[in-house]
Coordinates of C-alpha atoms in Angstrom, one line a residue:
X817 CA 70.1 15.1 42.9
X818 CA 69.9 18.5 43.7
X819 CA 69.4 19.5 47.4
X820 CA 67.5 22.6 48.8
X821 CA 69.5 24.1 52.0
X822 CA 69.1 27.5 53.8
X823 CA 70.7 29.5 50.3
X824 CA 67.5 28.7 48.1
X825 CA 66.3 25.6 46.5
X826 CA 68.9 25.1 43.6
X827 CA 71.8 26.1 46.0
X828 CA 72.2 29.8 45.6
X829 CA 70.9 32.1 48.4
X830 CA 68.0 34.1 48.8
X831 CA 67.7 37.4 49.5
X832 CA 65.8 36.8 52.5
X833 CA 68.3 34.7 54.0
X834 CA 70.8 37.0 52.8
X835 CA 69.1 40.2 54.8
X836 CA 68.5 37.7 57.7
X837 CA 72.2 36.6 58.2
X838 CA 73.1 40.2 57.5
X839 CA 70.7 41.8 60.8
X840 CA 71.3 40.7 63.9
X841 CA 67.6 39.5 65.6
X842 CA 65.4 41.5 68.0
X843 CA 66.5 38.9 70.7
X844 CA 70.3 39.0 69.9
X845 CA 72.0 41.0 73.0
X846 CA 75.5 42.6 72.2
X847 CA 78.0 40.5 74.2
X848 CA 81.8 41.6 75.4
X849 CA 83.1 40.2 72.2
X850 CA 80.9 42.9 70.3
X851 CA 82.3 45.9 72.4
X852 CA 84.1 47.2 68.8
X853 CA 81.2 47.2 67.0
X854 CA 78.2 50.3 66.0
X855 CA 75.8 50.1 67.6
X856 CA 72.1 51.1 65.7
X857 CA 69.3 52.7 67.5
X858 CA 66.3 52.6 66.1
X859 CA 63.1 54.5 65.8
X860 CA 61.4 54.8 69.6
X861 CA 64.3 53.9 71.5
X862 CA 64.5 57.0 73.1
X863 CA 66.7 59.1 71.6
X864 CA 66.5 62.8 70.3
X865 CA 68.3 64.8 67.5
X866 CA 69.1 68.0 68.7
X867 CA 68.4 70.8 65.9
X868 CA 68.2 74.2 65.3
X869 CA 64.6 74.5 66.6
X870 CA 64.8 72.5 69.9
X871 CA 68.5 74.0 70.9
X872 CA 66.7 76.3 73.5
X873 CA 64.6 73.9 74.7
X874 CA 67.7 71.5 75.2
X875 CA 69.3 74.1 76.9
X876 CA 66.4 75.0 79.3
X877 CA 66.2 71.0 80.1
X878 CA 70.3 70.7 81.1
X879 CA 70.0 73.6 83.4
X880 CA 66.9 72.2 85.7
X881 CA 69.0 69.0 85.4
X882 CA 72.3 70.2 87.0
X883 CA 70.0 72.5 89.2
X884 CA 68.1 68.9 90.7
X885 CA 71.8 67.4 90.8
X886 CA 73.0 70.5 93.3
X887 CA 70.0 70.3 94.9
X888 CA 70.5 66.6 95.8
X889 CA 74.0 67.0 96.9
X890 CA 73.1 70.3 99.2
X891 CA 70.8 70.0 101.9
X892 CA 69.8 73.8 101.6
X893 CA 65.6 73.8 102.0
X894 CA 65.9 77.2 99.3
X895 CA 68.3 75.2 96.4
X896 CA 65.4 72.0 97.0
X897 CA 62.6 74.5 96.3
X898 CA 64.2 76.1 93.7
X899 CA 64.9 72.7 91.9
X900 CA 61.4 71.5 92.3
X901 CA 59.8 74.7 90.7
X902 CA 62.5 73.7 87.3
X903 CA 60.7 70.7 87.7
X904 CA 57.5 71.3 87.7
X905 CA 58.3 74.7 85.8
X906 CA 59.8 72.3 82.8
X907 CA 62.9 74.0 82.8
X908 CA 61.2 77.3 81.3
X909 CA 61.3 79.3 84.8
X910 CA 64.5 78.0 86.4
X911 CA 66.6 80.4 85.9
X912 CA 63.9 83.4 87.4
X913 CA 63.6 80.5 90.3
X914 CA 67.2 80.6 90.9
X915 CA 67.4 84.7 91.3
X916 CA 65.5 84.8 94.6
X917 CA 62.3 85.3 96.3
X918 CA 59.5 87.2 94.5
X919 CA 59.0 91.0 95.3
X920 CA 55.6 90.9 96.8
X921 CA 54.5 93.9 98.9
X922 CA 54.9 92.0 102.5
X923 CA 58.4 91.4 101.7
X924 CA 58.7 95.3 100.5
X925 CA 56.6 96.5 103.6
X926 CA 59.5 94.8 105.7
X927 CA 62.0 96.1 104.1
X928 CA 60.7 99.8 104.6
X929 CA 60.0 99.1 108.4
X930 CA 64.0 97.9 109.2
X931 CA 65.0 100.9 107.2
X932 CA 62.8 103.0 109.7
X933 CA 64.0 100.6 112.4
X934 CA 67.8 101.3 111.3
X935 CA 67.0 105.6 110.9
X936 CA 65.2 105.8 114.6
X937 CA 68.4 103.6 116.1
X938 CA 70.7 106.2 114.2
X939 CA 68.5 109.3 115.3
X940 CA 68.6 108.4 118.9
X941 CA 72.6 107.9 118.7
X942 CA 73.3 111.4 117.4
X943 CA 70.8 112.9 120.1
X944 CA 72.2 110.8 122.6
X945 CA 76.2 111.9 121.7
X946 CA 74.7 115.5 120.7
X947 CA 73.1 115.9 124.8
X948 CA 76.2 114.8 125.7
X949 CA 78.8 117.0 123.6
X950 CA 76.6 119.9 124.7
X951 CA 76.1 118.7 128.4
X952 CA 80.1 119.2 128.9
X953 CA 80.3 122.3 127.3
X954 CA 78.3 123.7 129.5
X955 CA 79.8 122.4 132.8
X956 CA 82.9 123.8 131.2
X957 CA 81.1 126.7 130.9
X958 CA 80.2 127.3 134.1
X959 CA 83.3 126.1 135.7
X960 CA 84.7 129.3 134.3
X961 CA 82.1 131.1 135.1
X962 CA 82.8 130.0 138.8
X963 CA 86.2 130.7 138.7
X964 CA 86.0 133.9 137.0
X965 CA 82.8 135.0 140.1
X966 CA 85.0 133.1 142.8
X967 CA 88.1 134.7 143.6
X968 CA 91.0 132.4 144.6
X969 CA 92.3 132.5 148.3
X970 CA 95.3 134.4 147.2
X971 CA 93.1 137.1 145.7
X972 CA 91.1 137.1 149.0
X973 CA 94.0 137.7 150.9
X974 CA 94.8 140.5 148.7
X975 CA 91.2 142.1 149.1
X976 CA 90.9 141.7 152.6
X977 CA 91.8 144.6 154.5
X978 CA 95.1 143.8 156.3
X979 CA 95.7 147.1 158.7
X980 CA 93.1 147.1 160.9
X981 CA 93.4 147.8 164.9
X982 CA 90.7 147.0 167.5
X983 CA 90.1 148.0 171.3
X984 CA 89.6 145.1 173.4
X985 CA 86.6 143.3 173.2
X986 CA 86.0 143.9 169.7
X987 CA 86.9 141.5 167.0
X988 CA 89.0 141.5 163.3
X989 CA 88.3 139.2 160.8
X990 CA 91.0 137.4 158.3
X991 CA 90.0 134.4 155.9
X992 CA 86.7 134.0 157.0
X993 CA 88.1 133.6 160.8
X994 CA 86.8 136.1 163.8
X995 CA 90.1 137.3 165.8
X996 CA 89.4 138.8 169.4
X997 CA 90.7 139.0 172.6
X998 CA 89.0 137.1 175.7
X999 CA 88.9 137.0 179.6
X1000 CA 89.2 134.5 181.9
X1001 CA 89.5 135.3 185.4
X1002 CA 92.5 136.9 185.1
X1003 CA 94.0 135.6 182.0
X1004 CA 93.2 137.4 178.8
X1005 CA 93.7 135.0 175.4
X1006 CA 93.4 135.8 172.5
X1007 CA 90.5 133.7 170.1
X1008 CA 90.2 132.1 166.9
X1009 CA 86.0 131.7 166.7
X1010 CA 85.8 131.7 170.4
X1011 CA 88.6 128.7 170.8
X1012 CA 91.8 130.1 172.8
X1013 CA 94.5 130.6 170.0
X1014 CA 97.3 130.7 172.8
X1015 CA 97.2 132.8 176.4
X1016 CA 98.9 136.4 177.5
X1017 CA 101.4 136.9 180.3
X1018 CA 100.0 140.8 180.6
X1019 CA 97.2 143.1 179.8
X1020 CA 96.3 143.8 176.6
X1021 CA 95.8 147.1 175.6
X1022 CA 93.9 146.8 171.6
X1023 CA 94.0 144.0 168.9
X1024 CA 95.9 144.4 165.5
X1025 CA 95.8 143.0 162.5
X1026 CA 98.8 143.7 160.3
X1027 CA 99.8 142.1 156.9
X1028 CA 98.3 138.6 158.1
X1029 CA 99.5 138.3 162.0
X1030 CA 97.7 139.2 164.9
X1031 CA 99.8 142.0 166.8
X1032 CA 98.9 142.8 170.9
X1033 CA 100.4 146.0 173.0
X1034 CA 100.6 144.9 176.6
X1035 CA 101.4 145.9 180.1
X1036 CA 103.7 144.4 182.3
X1037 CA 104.9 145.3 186.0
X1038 CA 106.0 148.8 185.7
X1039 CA 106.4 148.4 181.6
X1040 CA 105.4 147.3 178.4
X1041 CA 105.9 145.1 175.4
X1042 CA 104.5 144.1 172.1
X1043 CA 103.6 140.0 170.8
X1044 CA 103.0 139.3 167.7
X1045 CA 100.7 136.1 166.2
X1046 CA 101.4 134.8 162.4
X1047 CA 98.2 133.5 161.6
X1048 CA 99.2 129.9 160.5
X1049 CA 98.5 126.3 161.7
X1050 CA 101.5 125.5 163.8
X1051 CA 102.7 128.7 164.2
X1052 CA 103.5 130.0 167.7
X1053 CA 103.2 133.4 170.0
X1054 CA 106.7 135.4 170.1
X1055 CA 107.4 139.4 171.2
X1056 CA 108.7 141.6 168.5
X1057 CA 112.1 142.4 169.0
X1058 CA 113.6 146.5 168.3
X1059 CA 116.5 147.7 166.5
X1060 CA 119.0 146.6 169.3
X1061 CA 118.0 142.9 169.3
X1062 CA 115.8 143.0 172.4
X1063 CA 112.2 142.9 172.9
X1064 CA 110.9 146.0 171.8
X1065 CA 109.1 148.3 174.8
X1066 CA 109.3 150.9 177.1
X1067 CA 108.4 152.0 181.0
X1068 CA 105.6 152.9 182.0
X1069 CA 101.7 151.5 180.9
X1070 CA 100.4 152.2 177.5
X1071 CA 98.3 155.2 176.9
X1072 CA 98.0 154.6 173.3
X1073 CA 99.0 152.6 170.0
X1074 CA 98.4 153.3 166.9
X1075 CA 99.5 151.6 163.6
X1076 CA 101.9 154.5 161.5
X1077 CA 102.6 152.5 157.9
X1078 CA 104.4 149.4 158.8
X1079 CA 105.0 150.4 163.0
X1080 CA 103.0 150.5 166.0
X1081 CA 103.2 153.8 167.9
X1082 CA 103.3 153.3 171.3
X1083 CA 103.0 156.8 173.9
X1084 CA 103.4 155.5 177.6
X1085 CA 102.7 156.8 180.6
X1086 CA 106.4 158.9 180.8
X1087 CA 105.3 161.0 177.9
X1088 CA 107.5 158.5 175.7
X1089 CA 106.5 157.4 171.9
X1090 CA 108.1 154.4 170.4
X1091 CA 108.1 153.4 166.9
X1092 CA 107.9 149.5 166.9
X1093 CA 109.1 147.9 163.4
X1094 CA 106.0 145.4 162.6
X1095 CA 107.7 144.5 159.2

């Protein structure tokens, strides 16, 4: 008796069961054991043959996707912005996303105002350092214009007129300083601005000023001598001495005395005239 099975009634299989045993079913999962074999995808499964004619579109697609993956992995607010516009954008825009912010005339308008922010600052600097170059050269300027109007004590000195003899009473001036010859009782001094320079032991008979000192003819008992005065700060009265070594003077009271070049001439009251040496 013949027996139908699952190959067909008279024993030999159909080609049904033959396409059945041959294709795995809907519900068959692939398990560990099946990790060598091909896998077939099928129609609506999801997957997309790249050709020709959708290459750009492909391309435009990865870049919004890596742009969302940076974005996700960088907190920046700018990159997270940019990625969203890719995704709303479809990927067409995402690289004109990625370039920056979009010209609009605020974002020129501020632009021009630093630059005229940054040329003002600049301006301002130059004047500043230009006021000052110029501010020195003109104290320089005038500081040789001082010293060229304002001769130097040394040249004062020079000018001054340095022979000059007085009666007593009247005054000579040196350096700005009044010289003159002062009574007290019966003490004559001689002055420096009406404070006593130092005191005389006679009578003074004229005031001379010669090559910087203060020279004074005076009378003694029954004679005469001649002090001289370096004016100086420290310096100190003394008599001029003659040729001999010996204070220079004569008998007799002083008639006259006149200066002669660089010596007093002294005529007494014996009809004598003495040359005294001043220098």
């Amino acid at each position: 008796m013949m027996t139908t099975n699952q190959f067909g009634r008279h024993g030999t299989p159909s080609h049904a069961a033959h396409s059945a045993a041959g294709r795995p079913s809907a519900s068959h999962a692939p398990s560990a054991a099946d990790g060598q074999r091909l896998t077939t995808i099928h129609a609506g499964q999801g997957a997309r043959i790249t050709t020709r004619e959708n290459a750009s579109e492909a391309a435009d697609a990865a870049r919004a996707n890596a742009q969302r993956r940076f974005a996700k992995r960088h907190s920046s607010p700018q990159l997270t912005a940019v990625a969203n516009g890719a995704r709303r954008d479809g990927g067409s825009h995402a690289s004109h996303a990625a370039e920056g912010p979009e010209r609009t005339g605020k974002n020129i308008l501020k632009v021009v105002l630093l630059a005229i922010g940054v040329l003002l600052v600049v301006a301002l600097l130059v004047r500043l350092i230009t006021g000052l170059l110029i501010g020195d050269r003109e104290s320089d300027r005038q500081q040789v214009a001082r010293s060229d109007a304002e001769p130097t004590q040394a040249e004062q000195i020079a000018s001054e007129q340095q022979q000059v003899e007085v009666s007593v009473g009247e005054s000579v001036t040196f350096q700005g300083q009044s010289f003159s010859i002062s009574q007290d009782g019966g003490t004559y001094s001689v002055t420096r601005d009406g404070a006593v320079v130092f005191n005389l032991e006679g009578t003074p008979t004229g005031l001379v000023l010669y090559n910087g000192s203060l020279v004074v003819p005076e009378n003694r008992d029954g004679g005469w001598d001649v002090v001289s005065y370096m004016i100086a700060d420290g310096s100190v009265p003394a008599y001029v001495m003659g040729a001999d070594g010996n204070a220079a003077g004569g008998s007799g009271d002083i008639q006259s005395a006149t200066l002669d070049g660089s010596a007093l001439k002294v005529t007494d009251s014996t009809g004598a005239t003495t040359s005294v040496t001043l220098g």
